[in-house]
Structure formats: structure tokens, C-alpha cells
Amino acid sequence: MGFLETLIVLALLIAVFNLRGRVIELEKKIKERPVVPAASASASTAMPASQVQAATAQGVQAQPVPTAAPAPAGDGRFIEWMKENWLLKLGAMLLLIGFGWLATYAFLNNWIGPAGRISLGLGLGALILALGWWRMRAYVAQGSVFVVLGATVILLTTYAARSFYDFFTPASALGLMFVTSVFVALASGVYNRKQLAIASVALAGLAPILAHSPTSDYIGLFWYLLIVVLGAVWIVIWKGYREVTTTALVLVALYSLPVLVGLESADRATLLLFAYAFGAVFYITNTAGLLRLKGSDAVPDLVTAAGNAIFLLAWIYLAAPTEFQSLIMAAWAAAFVVGAFLVFRVSGQRESLYLYAAIGVGYIAAATAVELDGAVLTIAYTLEAAAVAAVLFGITRDVAAAQRSMLLLIGPAMLSIPSILSSEWQVALLNQHFFVLLILTLTLFGLGGAFWKSAHLSGSQEVISANNAILIAGSGYAFIMIWLSLHSILPQNPDMAVMISLIIYTVVGIWAYIEGATHSRKGLRVYGGTLLVFVVARLLIVDVWQMEITGRIITFFLVGALLMSTAFLGRVRKQPAVVPEHNV
């Protein structure tokens, strides 16, 4: 009976406190209202109507408008609240402390059984939830704290009831926690509080752990997660809180991790279907959101898109049958490429286009790696990277973006190192590694030439330098091909192969140097000079010790003659100065 009376007194105190606050607020508003003097009112009755109107207008203009006192901020507002009716607040605080001691004493002496304790916890959580909902009408931030606190109290009470007293079944405990998280999500939508929406998804994600199920039913768990994800999508559609989708993706990924790394045994084939469903939901939600943005901040959607791609790729690679992995990856690659095109055409979002296209290319690369290996894989990667750069340039006409996409060629370049060092060059010229280098060379020269005009029309020195770097990289692969091919053709006479290679390098270097000097193209001149320095350094450091004396003499003579010929090439004949004639 004492416990019931305490609750009644507490409720009465809260009611009195609310009424007292309303009365004080009304008194303040009455005091701030302006009072019209009686003399002016009586005088206005003796004047004609026109004069009364004029006087009234003048009085209204002359009357000062009362200004509200500045509201105290932060700590000052709390101090003002504490000073107002402080005896009532002090009594309420002491009563709450006494109630806490009473509850503790009752638990220690077993006055309240397990059912009573659980009911008390759930009731307290519901009371805090209701208080938070009511408080959010005036103070959204404070009310949000109470809502999350009340929901947490309910979840922890349910966990204690399930773990210590076996009071609920796992399904009923999970259902109660889910309903609580739905209430939090509803509050976030009604009061436009994004943080509450994210908290609701997080609370729903904690529910399966707190439900304390004795067995691991991952199929049932993934059904529950699918419901949570659909609820998150509903929030996104209702209020546009796109970060909620990211939270749901993180939640699903965390629950998938134990299955993917092998810590938990489950039916991966069935769970893979759920993974496809999750991926499709996230993909559709993100793409639809990006189509509606049209210039808004797309960072949450882009983060979710990248995370969704990684999530799907992990499930496909670790759970899908090996013989179908490439087909599945190709299907998802097509979906992301189509999404990239739609988003760019409808909303003009270049960032979305780049990310979706990169995801599509990544899936194609993964599918290629599943099916191919060795030199064939390098060739396929080279052609895919070239296709990406060409298509991107064709869609956007942005040469800088197309040049950045050529960074994808770093992968094939790394894979080409074994082709350069392969021993097959000593057996035959037209081997698989020859075509690896040939395709890389043609790709770099082809894209550099295709971008040449647009790069120079852009007027950007950075874009022009990047295009020059592409062409220089292509020439580097061409020089490597020449070196390896000549050594493959002349296996019995390596000095001859070195001599021909160095002569070709010298001719190219001289042409580049003279062309750059003649047309004031510093980059080309530096390139030619660097190539000539390399040839001379190779002769003086390496070949002077390794070549036979005959080959050394011929090589030094030919290279020296070519270098001396520059004295007669590229020179502009100076016109003789015209001396004016003077009449004597």
C-alpha cells in the first residue's frame, strides 16, 4: 500500500508543478501587456471621429513596443528553473531518493517478487517513454534523451527478465523490444528528430542479442533483420533520413560477419538469398534517393552504396558456388552501371556516376579474376580499364575525369611485371607476354592520343601534364618491348640487340629534344634529353664493361655520330644584319 501511495503522491507533485508553471507563465504575459491610460480614453470620446483615428494612429506609432527579456542560456536557464518554486522541487527530489531506497530495500528483503520487479522496470521504462514524448512537444532534444532512456530501460528489463528469471520466450522478448524500437522510430518521425531514427534502428539491432536465444537460428534472425531493414526504408521514404539506411547496412553486415568468417555454422545457401534481398533493397533505396537529390549532399547515399557493394561482394565470394560467381558478379556490375547512367542523366550527379561506375568496374574485375589468371587476366584488365576511360570520356566529355579513371591501369601495370621478367622471351618472340606489353603500349598511346586535343583545349596545365605522362608511360612500355624483342630475336648476339636498342632510343631522344627546342615545348625537350642521358649512362656504366670490344667500338661510334649530328639539325640559319648605306 505504501508503494501505491508513493506513486500517487509523485503524480500529484508533478501535476501541481505543471499547473504552477502555467500560472506563472500567464502572469508574465499579463504583466507584459500594455495598459491604455484612462485620460486618453475619455479625451478621445470628446473629439470627432477623424481626430480620434489620427490620435490613435499617433499613439500607436509613439507607443514603445515592449521587448521581451533575453532568455537565459545554458546554465543560467537551469539556475532560474531551480530558483523558481525551489521548495517543491527539493521535496520532489527527496521523494525520488526515498523511492529509490524503498525499491532497493524491497528487493533486498524480497518484498517484490520477480514478476513485480519486471513489471516495475517495464512500467518505469514506459513512464519515461511517455515523459519523453510529452517533453518533446516543447524541448525536442531533452525529450529525445528521455525517449531513448525509456526504451533502453525496457530493453534492459526484458533482457534481465529473459536471462535471470526466464520470464519471456525469445520470440516474445524480441517482439517487445521491436515494438519499443518502433515507438522510438515513430517519435523521430513525428518530431523530426533524425538522431532518434538512427537510435531506433540501433535498438532494434540490439534486440536479438538481448533476447538471449539458447540456439543460433540465423534464418529466423535474417528474417527479423529484413523486417528491420524494411522499417528503416519506411523511415527514409517518410522523412528522408538517408543515414538510417547506412545504419541498417552496418547492422546487417555485423550480423553477417560471424557466418562469413566461419565462426558460426549456418545454411549459407539460404542466407545468400537473404544477402541478395538486402543488397537489392539497399541498391533500390540508394538509387531512388540519388535520383531525387539533384544537387543535394549525396554523401550518405554514396557511403551506403560503397558499403553495399562490399557487403554483396563478400557474400558472393564466400558463399556463392564457384561456377556461378562470375555470372552473379557480372549481373550486379550491370545493375550498378545502369544505375550510374540513370543517376547522371536524371540528377547530373558526377560523384554518383563515378562511384557507381567504379563499383561496376570492380565487380567486372572480380568476375574476371574468378575466370582468368596470368597473362590473360592482365590483358583483360587492361582492356576493361581502357573501356572505362573511353566510355567515361564519351558520356561526360570530361578529359580530367577520364584521365583519373586511367588509374585503373595501375593494376595491369603491376601484373605486367612478371611478363617483363619472364624467361619465355628466350624461347620465342610471339609469346603471351609479348601481347601483354603490346596491348598495354597500344592502350596508353591510344588513350593519350584520343585525349590530346581535349587536354590542350581545356587550358589546364595539370590536365596537359597528365596527358603527357600517359604518353610517356606508353613510350616506356614500347622501349621495353623493343629491348625484349631484339634480345629474343638475337639470342646468340646480345651485343647486337643492345646496340640496336640504344640506337633506336638515341634517335627518338634526338628527335624529341630537337622538336621540343624548335617549337618551345619544354616537356618534350626534357623528355628527349632524359632519354639521351639514359643512353649515355648505360653505355658508360654497363655496356663499357659487358660488351665485346667490337660491339663496344661500333656502338660508341654510332651513338656518338648521332649525337654530333645534332649540330647540323634543327638550327635556324641566322640572317645577316643589314647595314644601312650612308651617303658620303
Coordinates of C-alpha atoms in Angstrom, one line a residue:
M1 CA 0.0 0.0 0.0
G2 CA 2.9 2.3 0.8
F3 CA 4.3 1.9 -2.7
L4 CA 1.0 2.8 -4.3
E5 CA 0.6 5.9 -2.1
T6 CA 4.2 7.0 -3.1
L7 CA 3.3 6.8 -6.8
I8 CA 0.1 8.8 -6.2
V9 CA 2.0 11.5 -4.3
L10 CA 4.6 11.6 -7.0
A11 CA 1.9 12.0 -9.7
L12 CA 0.2 14.8 -7.7
L13 CA 3.5 16.6 -7.2
I14 CA 4.2 16.5 -11.0
A15 CA 0.6 17.8 -11.7
V16 CA 1.0 20.6 -9.2
F17 CA 4.4 21.6 -10.6
N18 CA 2.9 21.7 -14.2
L19 CA -0.1 23.9 -13.0
R20 CA 2.2 26.2 -11.1
G21 CA 4.4 26.7 -14.1
R22 CA 1.4 27.5 -16.3
V23 CA 0.1 30.1 -13.8
I24 CA 3.5 31.8 -13.7
E25 CA 3.6 31.9 -17.4
L26 CA 0.2 33.5 -17.6
E27 CA 1.1 36.1 -15.0
K28 CA 4.2 37.1 -17.0
K29 CA 2.2 37.5 -20.2
I30 CA -0.5 39.7 -18.4
K31 CA 2.3 42.0 -17.0
E32 CA 3.8 42.4 -20.4
R33 CA 0.5 43.6 -22.0
P34 CA 0.5 47.4 -22.5
V35 CA -2.1 49.4 -20.4
V36 CA -4.1 52.2 -22.1
P37 CA -4.4 55.4 -19.8
A38 CA -7.9 56.4 -18.8
A39 CA -7.4 60.1 -19.6
S40 CA -6.6 59.4 -23.2
A41 CA -9.6 57.2 -23.4
S42 CA -12.0 59.8 -22.0
A43 CA -10.5 62.6 -24.2
S44 CA -11.0 60.5 -27.3
T45 CA -14.7 60.4 -26.7
A46 CA -15.0 64.3 -26.9
M47 CA -13.1 64.5 -30.2
P48 CA -14.5 63.9 -33.6
A49 CA -14.1 60.5 -35.2
S50 CA -11.4 61.7 -37.6
Q51 CA -9.3 63.2 -34.8
V52 CA -9.8 60.1 -32.7
Q53 CA -8.4 58.0 -35.5
A54 CA -5.5 60.4 -36.1
A55 CA -4.7 60.5 -32.4
T56 CA -5.0 56.7 -32.1
A57 CA -2.6 56.3 -35.1
Q58 CA -0.1 58.7 -33.5
G59 CA -0.4 57.0 -30.1
V60 CA 0.2 53.6 -31.7
Q61 CA 3.3 55.0 -33.5
A62 CA 4.6 56.7 -30.5
Q63 CA 3.9 53.9 -28.0
P64 CA 7.1 51.9 -27.4
V65 CA 6.9 48.2 -28.2
P66 CA 7.7 46.1 -25.1
T67 CA 10.7 43.9 -25.7
A68 CA 11.0 40.5 -24.2
A69 CA 13.9 40.0 -21.8
P70 CA 16.6 37.8 -23.3
A71 CA 16.2 34.2 -22.4
P72 CA 19.0 32.9 -20.2
A73 CA 21.1 30.4 -21.9
G74 CA 22.5 27.1 -20.7
D75 CA 23.4 27.1 -17.0
G76 CA 21.5 30.3 -16.4
R77 CA 18.3 28.8 -17.6
F78 CA 18.8 25.8 -15.3
I79 CA 19.5 28.1 -12.3
E80 CA 16.4 30.1 -13.0
W81 CA 14.4 27.0 -13.1
M82 CA 15.8 25.8 -9.8
K83 CA 15.2 29.1 -8.0
E84 CA 11.5 29.1 -9.1
N85 CA 9.4 27.2 -6.5
W86 CA 12.5 25.6 -5.1
L87 CA 10.8 24.0 -2.1
L88 CA 8.6 22.0 -4.3
K89 CA 11.5 20.7 -6.4
L90 CA 13.6 19.9 -3.3
G91 CA 10.7 17.9 -1.9
A92 CA 10.3 16.0 -5.2
M93 CA 14.0 15.2 -5.3
L94 CA 14.0 13.9 -1.7
L95 CA 10.9 11.9 -2.5
L96 CA 12.5 10.3 -5.6
I97 CA 15.6 9.4 -3.5
G98 CA 13.4 7.9 -0.8
F99 CA 11.6 5.9 -3.5
G100 CA 14.8 4.5 -4.8
W101 CA 15.9 3.4 -1.3
L102 CA 12.4 1.9 -0.8
A103 CA 12.7 -0.1 -4.0
T104 CA 16.2 -1.3 -3.1
Y105 CA 15.1 -2.3 0.4
A106 CA 12.1 -4.1 -1.0
F107 CA 14.3 -6.1 -3.4
L108 CA 16.8 -7.0 -0.7
N109 CA 14.0 -8.3 1.6
N110 CA 12.2 -10.0 -1.3
W111 CA 9.1 -7.9 -0.7
I112 CA 8.8 -7.6 -4.5
G113 CA 9.0 -10.9 -6.4
P114 CA 10.5 -11.4 -9.9
A115 CA 7.2 -10.6 -11.6
G116 CA 6.9 -7.4 -9.6
R117 CA 10.4 -6.3 -10.4
I118 CA 9.9 -6.9 -14.1
S119 CA 6.6 -5.1 -14.0
L120 CA 8.2 -2.2 -12.1
G121 CA 11.1 -2.0 -14.7
L122 CA 8.8 -2.1 -17.7
G123 CA 6.4 0.4 -16.1
L124 CA 9.3 2.8 -15.3
G125 CA 10.5 2.5 -18.8
A126 CA 7.1 3.1 -20.2
L127 CA 6.7 6.1 -17.9
I128 CA 10.0 7.6 -19.0
L129 CA 9.0 7.0 -22.7
A130 CA 5.7 8.8 -22.1
L131 CA 7.5 11.6 -20.3
G132 CA 9.9 11.9 -23.3
W133 CA 7.1 12.1 -25.8
W134 CA 5.4 14.8 -23.8
R135 CA 8.6 16.7 -23.3
M136 CA 9.4 16.7 -27.0
R137 CA 6.5 19.0 -27.6
A138 CA 8.4 21.9 -26.2
Y139 CA 12.0 20.7 -26.0
V140 CA 12.9 18.2 -28.7
A141 CA 16.4 17.5 -27.6
Q142 CA 15.5 16.9 -24.0
G143 CA 12.6 14.8 -24.9
S144 CA 14.7 12.6 -27.2
V145 CA 17.0 11.8 -24.3
F146 CA 14.1 10.6 -22.2
V147 CA 12.7 8.6 -25.1
V148 CA 16.0 6.8 -25.7
L149 CA 16.4 6.3 -21.9
G150 CA 12.9 4.8 -21.5
A151 CA 13.5 2.5 -24.5
T152 CA 16.8 1.4 -23.1
V153 CA 15.2 0.7 -19.7
I154 CA 12.6 -1.5 -21.3
L155 CA 15.2 -3.4 -23.3
L156 CA 17.4 -4.0 -20.3
T157 CA 14.5 -5.0 -18.2
T158 CA 13.4 -7.5 -20.9
Y159 CA 16.9 -8.8 -21.1
A160 CA 17.1 -9.3 -17.3
A161 CA 13.6 -11.0 -17.3
R162 CA 14.8 -13.4 -20.1
S163 CA 18.3 -14.1 -18.7
F164 CA 17.8 -14.2 -15.0
Y165 CA 14.2 -15.2 -14.5
D166 CA 13.3 -16.9 -17.8
F167 CA 10.2 -14.8 -17.8
F168 CA 9.8 -14.4 -21.5
T169 CA 10.3 -16.7 -24.5
P170 CA 13.0 -15.5 -27.0
A171 CA 10.2 -14.6 -29.5
S172 CA 8.1 -12.6 -27.1
A173 CA 11.2 -10.8 -25.7
L174 CA 12.3 -10.0 -29.3
G175 CA 8.8 -8.8 -30.1
L176 CA 8.6 -6.5 -27.1
M177 CA 11.9 -4.9 -27.9
F178 CA 11.0 -4.5 -31.5
V179 CA 7.8 -2.7 -30.6
T180 CA 9.8 -0.4 -28.3
S181 CA 12.2 0.5 -31.2
V182 CA 9.2 1.1 -33.5
F183 CA 7.8 3.6 -30.9
V184 CA 11.2 5.4 -30.9
A185 CA 11.1 5.5 -34.7
L186 CA 7.6 6.9 -34.6
A187 CA 8.7 9.6 -32.2
S188 CA 11.6 10.5 -34.6
G189 CA 9.1 11.0 -37.5
V190 CA 6.5 12.9 -35.5
Y191 CA 9.0 15.3 -34.0
N192 CA 11.5 15.4 -37.0
R193 CA 14.4 14.0 -35.0
K194 CA 17.0 12.2 -37.2
Q195 CA 19.1 11.0 -34.2
L196 CA 16.1 9.2 -32.8
A197 CA 15.6 7.3 -36.1
I198 CA 19.2 6.1 -36.1
A199 CA 18.8 5.1 -32.4
S200 CA 15.6 3.2 -33.2
V201 CA 17.5 1.1 -35.8
A202 CA 20.4 0.5 -33.3
L203 CA 18.0 -0.6 -30.6
A204 CA 16.2 -2.9 -33.0
G205 CA 19.7 -4.3 -33.8
L206 CA 20.5 -5.0 -30.2
A207 CA 17.2 -6.8 -29.6
P208 CA 18.3 -10.2 -31.0
I209 CA 21.3 -10.2 -28.7
L210 CA 19.3 -9.1 -25.6
A211 CA 16.6 -11.7 -26.4
H212 CA 19.2 -14.3 -25.3
S213 CA 18.1 -17.2 -27.5
P214 CA 19.6 -20.6 -26.5
T215 CA 20.2 -21.6 -30.1
S216 CA 21.5 -19.7 -33.2
D217 CA 18.7 -19.6 -35.7
Y218 CA 20.3 -17.5 -38.4
I219 CA 17.4 -17.9 -40.8
G220 CA 15.0 -16.5 -38.3
L221 CA 17.5 -13.8 -37.4
F222 CA 17.8 -12.8 -41.0
W223 CA 14.0 -12.7 -41.4
Y224 CA 14.0 -10.3 -38.4
L225 CA 16.8 -8.2 -39.9
L226 CA 14.9 -8.0 -43.2
I227 CA 11.9 -6.6 -41.3
V228 CA 14.2 -4.0 -39.6
V229 CA 15.7 -3.0 -42.9
L230 CA 12.2 -2.5 -44.5
G231 CA 11.3 -0.4 -41.4
A232 CA 14.4 1.7 -42.0
V233 CA 13.4 2.1 -45.6
W234 CA 10.0 3.2 -44.5
I235 CA 11.6 5.9 -42.3
V236 CA 13.7 7.1 -45.3
I237 CA 10.7 7.3 -47.5
W238 CA 8.7 9.1 -44.8
K239 CA 11.2 11.6 -43.6
G240 CA 14.2 11.4 -45.9
Y241 CA 16.8 10.4 -43.2
R242 CA 19.2 8.6 -45.5
E243 CA 21.7 7.9 -42.7
V244 CA 19.2 5.4 -41.4
T245 CA 19.9 3.2 -44.4
T246 CA 23.6 3.3 -43.6
T247 CA 22.9 2.3 -40.0
A248 CA 20.8 -0.6 -41.2
L249 CA 23.5 -1.8 -43.6
V250 CA 26.1 -1.7 -40.8
L251 CA 23.7 -3.7 -38.6
V252 CA 23.2 -6.4 -41.3
A253 CA 26.9 -6.6 -42.0
L254 CA 27.8 -7.1 -38.3
Y255 CA 25.4 -10.0 -38.0
S256 CA 26.7 -11.5 -41.3
L257 CA 30.3 -11.4 -40.2
P258 CA 30.3 -14.5 -37.9
V259 CA 28.8 -16.6 -40.7
L260 CA 31.2 -15.3 -43.4
V261 CA 34.4 -15.8 -41.4
G262 CA 33.3 -19.3 -40.2
L263 CA 32.7 -18.6 -36.5
E264 CA 29.1 -19.8 -36.8
S265 CA 27.7 -22.7 -38.8
A266 CA 24.6 -21.9 -40.8
D267 CA 22.9 -22.6 -44.1
R268 CA 25.0 -20.3 -46.3
A269 CA 23.0 -21.1 -49.4
T270 CA 19.7 -19.8 -47.8
L271 CA 21.4 -16.9 -46.1
L272 CA 22.9 -15.9 -49.5
L273 CA 19.4 -15.3 -50.8
F274 CA 18.8 -13.0 -47.9
A275 CA 22.0 -11.2 -48.7
Y276 CA 20.7 -10.7 -52.3
A277 CA 17.5 -9.3 -50.8
F278 CA 19.3 -6.9 -48.5
G279 CA 21.6 -5.8 -51.4
A280 CA 18.6 -5.2 -53.7
V281 CA 16.7 -3.2 -51.0
F282 CA 19.8 -1.0 -50.3
Y283 CA 20.5 -0.6 -54.0
I284 CA 17.0 0.5 -54.9
T285 CA 16.7 2.8 -51.9
N286 CA 20.1 4.5 -52.7
T287 CA 19.4 4.8 -56.4
A288 CA 16.0 6.3 -55.8
G289 CA 17.4 8.7 -53.3
L290 CA 20.1 9.8 -55.7
L291 CA 17.6 10.3 -58.5
R292 CA 15.7 12.7 -56.2
L293 CA 18.6 14.7 -54.9
K294 CA 19.5 16.9 -57.9
G295 CA 22.4 18.8 -56.3
S296 CA 21.9 18.0 -52.6
D297 CA 24.5 16.3 -50.5
A298 CA 24.8 12.7 -51.5
V299 CA 27.5 11.5 -49.1
P300 CA 25.2 9.2 -47.0
D301 CA 23.9 7.5 -50.2
L302 CA 27.4 7.1 -51.6
V303 CA 28.7 5.6 -48.4
T304 CA 25.8 3.2 -48.3
A305 CA 26.3 2.3 -52.0
A306 CA 30.0 1.5 -51.4
G307 CA 29.3 -0.4 -48.3
N308 CA 26.5 -2.4 -50.0
A309 CA 28.9 -3.3 -52.9
I310 CA 31.5 -4.6 -50.4
F311 CA 28.8 -6.5 -48.5
L312 CA 27.5 -8.2 -51.6
L313 CA 30.9 -9.0 -52.9
A314 CA 31.9 -10.7 -49.7
W315 CA 28.7 -12.8 -49.7
I316 CA 29.2 -13.8 -53.3
Y317 CA 32.9 -14.6 -53.0
L318 CA 32.5 -16.6 -49.7
A319 CA 29.1 -18.2 -50.1
A320 CA 28.1 -18.5 -53.8
P321 CA 29.0 -21.6 -55.8
T322 CA 32.3 -21.1 -57.6
E323 CA 31.0 -21.9 -61.0
F324 CA 28.3 -19.2 -60.7
Q325 CA 30.3 -16.4 -59.0
S326 CA 31.4 -14.7 -62.2
L327 CA 27.8 -14.6 -63.6
I328 CA 26.4 -13.2 -60.4
M329 CA 29.1 -10.5 -60.2
A330 CA 28.5 -9.6 -63.8
A331 CA 24.8 -9.2 -63.1
W332 CA 25.4 -6.9 -60.2
A333 CA 28.0 -5.0 -62.3
A334 CA 25.4 -4.4 -64.9
A335 CA 23.0 -3.2 -62.3
F336 CA 25.4 -0.6 -60.9
V337 CA 26.5 0.6 -64.4
V338 CA 22.8 1.1 -65.4
G339 CA 22.3 2.9 -62.1
A340 CA 25.3 5.1 -62.8
F341 CA 23.9 6.1 -66.2
L342 CA 20.4 6.8 -64.8
V343 CA 21.6 8.9 -61.9
F344 CA 23.9 11.0 -64.1
R345 CA 21.2 11.6 -66.7
V346 CA 18.4 12.5 -64.3
S347 CA 20.2 14.3 -61.5
G348 CA 23.6 15.2 -63.0
Q349 CA 25.5 13.9 -60.0
R350 CA 29.0 13.3 -61.2
E351 CA 30.1 11.9 -57.8
S352 CA 27.3 9.2 -58.0
L353 CA 28.3 8.4 -61.6
Y354 CA 31.9 7.9 -60.7
L355 CA 31.2 5.8 -57.6
Y356 CA 28.5 3.6 -59.3
A357 CA 30.8 3.2 -62.4
A358 CA 33.7 2.3 -60.1
I359 CA 31.6 -0.3 -58.3
G360 CA 30.5 -1.8 -61.7
V361 CA 34.1 -1.9 -62.8
G362 CA 35.2 -3.5 -59.6
Y363 CA 32.6 -6.3 -60.0
I364 CA 33.7 -6.9 -63.6
A365 CA 37.3 -7.1 -62.4
A366 CA 36.3 -9.5 -59.7
A367 CA 34.4 -11.7 -62.2
T368 CA 37.4 -11.6 -64.5
A369 CA 39.8 -12.7 -61.7
V370 CA 37.5 -15.6 -60.9
E371 CA 37.6 -16.9 -64.5
L372 CA 41.1 -15.9 -65.7
D373 CA 44.6 -15.8 -64.5
G374 CA 48.1 -15.0 -65.6
A375 CA 48.8 -13.0 -68.8
V376 CA 45.2 -13.4 -70.0
L377 CA 44.0 -11.7 -66.8
T378 CA 46.4 -8.8 -67.3
I379 CA 45.1 -8.3 -70.9
A380 CA 41.5 -8.5 -69.8
Y381 CA 42.1 -5.9 -67.0
T382 CA 43.9 -3.6 -69.5
L383 CA 41.0 -3.7 -71.9
E384 CA 38.5 -3.2 -69.2
A385 CA 40.3 -0.1 -67.8
A386 CA 40.6 1.3 -71.3
A387 CA 36.9 0.8 -71.9
V388 CA 36.1 2.6 -68.7
A389 CA 38.2 5.6 -69.6
A390 CA 36.8 5.7 -73.1
V391 CA 33.1 5.3 -72.1
L392 CA 33.5 7.9 -69.3
F393 CA 35.0 10.4 -71.6
G394 CA 32.3 9.7 -74.2
I395 CA 29.5 10.3 -71.6
T396 CA 30.9 13.3 -69.6
R397 CA 33.3 14.8 -72.2
D398 CA 35.4 15.5 -69.1
V399 CA 39.0 14.7 -70.0
A400 CA 40.3 15.2 -66.4
A401 CA 37.8 12.6 -65.1
A402 CA 38.8 10.2 -67.9
Q403 CA 42.4 10.6 -67.0
R404 CA 41.7 9.9 -63.4
S405 CA 39.9 6.7 -64.4
M406 CA 43.1 5.6 -66.1
L407 CA 44.5 5.0 -62.6
L408 CA 42.8 1.6 -63.0
L409 CA 45.7 0.7 -65.3
I410 CA 47.9 0.6 -62.2
G411 CA 46.6 -3.0 -61.6
P412 CA 47.5 -4.2 -65.1
A413 CA 50.9 -2.4 -64.8
M414 CA 51.7 -4.3 -61.6
L415 CA 50.5 -7.6 -63.2
S416 CA 52.8 -6.9 -66.2
I417 CA 56.0 -7.2 -64.1
P418 CA 56.1 -11.0 -64.4
S419 CA 55.6 -10.6 -68.2
I420 CA 58.7 -8.4 -68.3
L421 CA 60.8 -10.7 -66.2
S422 CA 59.5 -13.9 -67.9
S423 CA 62.0 -16.5 -69.3
E424 CA 59.7 -17.2 -72.2
W425 CA 61.3 -14.3 -74.1
Q426 CA 64.4 -16.5 -74.5
V427 CA 62.3 -19.2 -76.3
A428 CA 60.0 -17.3 -78.7
L429 CA 59.1 -13.7 -79.6
L430 CA 55.4 -14.0 -80.0
N431 CA 54.6 -15.4 -76.6
Q432 CA 51.7 -14.4 -74.3
H433 CA 53.9 -11.8 -72.5
F434 CA 54.6 -10.1 -75.8
F435 CA 50.9 -9.4 -76.2
V436 CA 50.6 -8.2 -72.7
L437 CA 53.1 -5.5 -73.3
L438 CA 51.8 -4.8 -76.8
I439 CA 48.2 -4.2 -75.5
L440 CA 49.4 -2.0 -72.7
T441 CA 51.5 0.1 -75.1
L442 CA 48.7 0.5 -77.6
T443 CA 46.2 1.3 -74.8
L444 CA 48.4 4.1 -73.4
F445 CA 49.3 5.6 -76.7
G446 CA 45.7 5.3 -78.0
L447 CA 44.1 7.0 -74.9
G448 CA 46.8 9.6 -74.7
G449 CA 46.3 10.4 -78.4
A450 CA 42.5 10.5 -78.0
F451 CA 42.7 12.9 -75.1
W452 CA 45.4 15.1 -76.7
K453 CA 43.2 17.7 -78.3
S454 CA 40.7 17.9 -75.5
A455 CA 43.5 18.2 -72.9
H456 CA 45.1 21.2 -74.7
L457 CA 41.7 22.8 -75.3
S458 CA 41.0 22.6 -71.6
G459 CA 43.7 25.2 -70.9
S460 CA 44.7 23.4 -67.7
Q461 CA 48.4 22.7 -67.3
E462 CA 47.6 19.9 -64.9
V463 CA 45.4 18.1 -67.5
I464 CA 48.1 18.6 -70.2
S465 CA 50.8 17.3 -67.9
A466 CA 48.7 14.2 -67.1
N467 CA 48.2 13.5 -70.8
N468 CA 51.9 13.8 -71.4
A469 CA 52.5 11.4 -68.5
I470 CA 50.2 8.9 -70.2
L471 CA 52.2 9.1 -73.5
I472 CA 55.5 8.9 -71.7
A473 CA 54.3 5.7 -69.9
G474 CA 53.3 4.3 -73.3
S475 CA 56.7 5.1 -74.7
G476 CA 58.3 3.3 -71.7
Y477 CA 56.4 0.1 -72.5
A478 CA 57.4 0.5 -76.2
F479 CA 61.1 0.7 -75.2
I480 CA 60.8 -2.3 -73.0
M481 CA 59.1 -4.2 -75.9
I482 CA 61.9 -3.2 -78.3
W483 CA 64.6 -4.3 -75.8
L484 CA 63.0 -7.7 -75.0
S485 CA 62.0 -8.4 -78.7
L486 CA 65.5 -7.8 -80.0
H487 CA 67.0 -10.0 -77.3
S488 CA 64.5 -12.7 -78.3
I489 CA 65.3 -12.4 -82.0
L490 CA 69.1 -12.3 -81.4
P491 CA 69.7 -14.7 -78.6
Q492 CA 73.2 -15.6 -79.8
N493 CA 74.3 -12.0 -80.3
P494 CA 73.1 -9.9 -77.2
D495 CA 75.6 -7.1 -78.0
M496 CA 73.9 -6.5 -81.4
A497 CA 70.5 -6.4 -79.6
V498 CA 71.8 -3.9 -77.1
M499 CA 73.4 -1.8 -79.9
I500 CA 70.2 -1.6 -82.0
S501 CA 68.1 -0.8 -78.9
L502 CA 70.3 2.0 -77.9
I503 CA 70.4 3.4 -81.4
I504 CA 66.6 3.5 -81.5
Y505 CA 66.5 5.2 -78.1
T506 CA 69.1 7.7 -79.3
V507 CA 67.2 8.5 -82.5
V508 CA 63.9 9.0 -80.5
G509 CA 65.7 11.1 -77.9
I510 CA 67.3 13.4 -80.5
W511 CA 64.0 13.9 -82.3
A512 CA 62.2 14.7 -79.1
Y513 CA 64.9 17.1 -78.0
I514 CA 65.1 19.0 -81.3
E515 CA 61.3 19.1 -81.7
G516 CA 60.9 20.5 -78.2
A517 CA 63.7 23.1 -78.6
T518 CA 62.4 24.2 -82.1
H519 CA 58.8 24.6 -81.0
S520 CA 59.5 25.8 -77.4
R521 CA 57.9 22.7 -75.9
K522 CA 59.8 22.3 -72.7
G523 CA 58.3 18.9 -71.7
L524 CA 59.2 17.3 -75.0
R525 CA 62.7 18.7 -74.8
V526 CA 63.2 17.4 -71.2
Y527 CA 61.9 14.0 -72.3
G528 CA 64.4 13.8 -75.2
G529 CA 67.3 15.0 -73.0
T530 CA 66.4 12.5 -70.3
L531 CA 66.3 9.6 -72.8
L532 CA 69.7 10.6 -74.2
V533 CA 71.2 10.9 -70.7
F534 CA 69.9 7.3 -70.1
V535 CA 71.6 6.0 -73.2
V536 CA 74.9 7.6 -72.4
A537 CA 74.8 6.5 -68.8
R538 CA 74.0 2.9 -69.9
L539 CA 77.0 3.0 -72.3
L540 CA 79.5 4.3 -69.7
I541 CA 78.3 2.3 -66.7
V542 CA 77.1 -1.0 -68.1
D543 CA 78.0 -1.7 -71.7
V544 CA 81.6 -0.5 -71.4
W545 CA 82.2 -3.5 -69.2
Q546 CA 79.9 -6.1 -70.7
M547 CA 80.2 -5.7 -74.4
E548 CA 82.9 -7.3 -76.6
I549 CA 85.4 -4.8 -77.9
T550 CA 84.0 -5.0 -81.4
G551 CA 80.4 -4.3 -80.4
R552 CA 81.6 -1.6 -78.0
I553 CA 83.5 0.3 -80.7
I554 CA 80.6 0.2 -83.2
T555 CA 78.0 1.2 -80.6
F556 CA 80.1 4.1 -79.3
F557 CA 80.8 5.3 -82.8
L558 CA 77.2 5.2 -83.9
V559 CA 75.8 6.8 -80.8
G560 CA 78.5 9.5 -80.9
A561 CA 77.9 10.2 -84.5
L562 CA 74.1 10.6 -83.9
L563 CA 74.7 12.9 -81.1
M564 CA 77.2 15.0 -83.1
S565 CA 74.7 15.2 -86.0
T566 CA 72.5 17.4 -83.8
A567 CA 74.9 20.3 -84.5
F568 CA 73.5 20.3 -88.1
L569 CA 69.9 19.6 -87.3
G570 CA 67.2 21.9 -86.0
R571 CA 69.4 25.0 -86.4
V572 CA 67.7 28.2 -87.7
R573 CA 70.0 30.0 -90.2
K574 CA 70.8 33.4 -88.9
Q575 CA 70.1 36.2 -91.4
P576 CA 73.0 38.6 -91.9
A577 CA 72.4 42.0 -90.4
V578 CA 71.5 44.7 -92.9
V579 CA 73.8 47.7 -92.6
P580 CA 72.2 50.9 -93.9
E581 CA 74.2 52.7 -96.5
H582 CA 75.3 56.3 -95.8
N583 CA 75.8 58.8 -98.5
V584 CA 79.2 60.1 -98.4

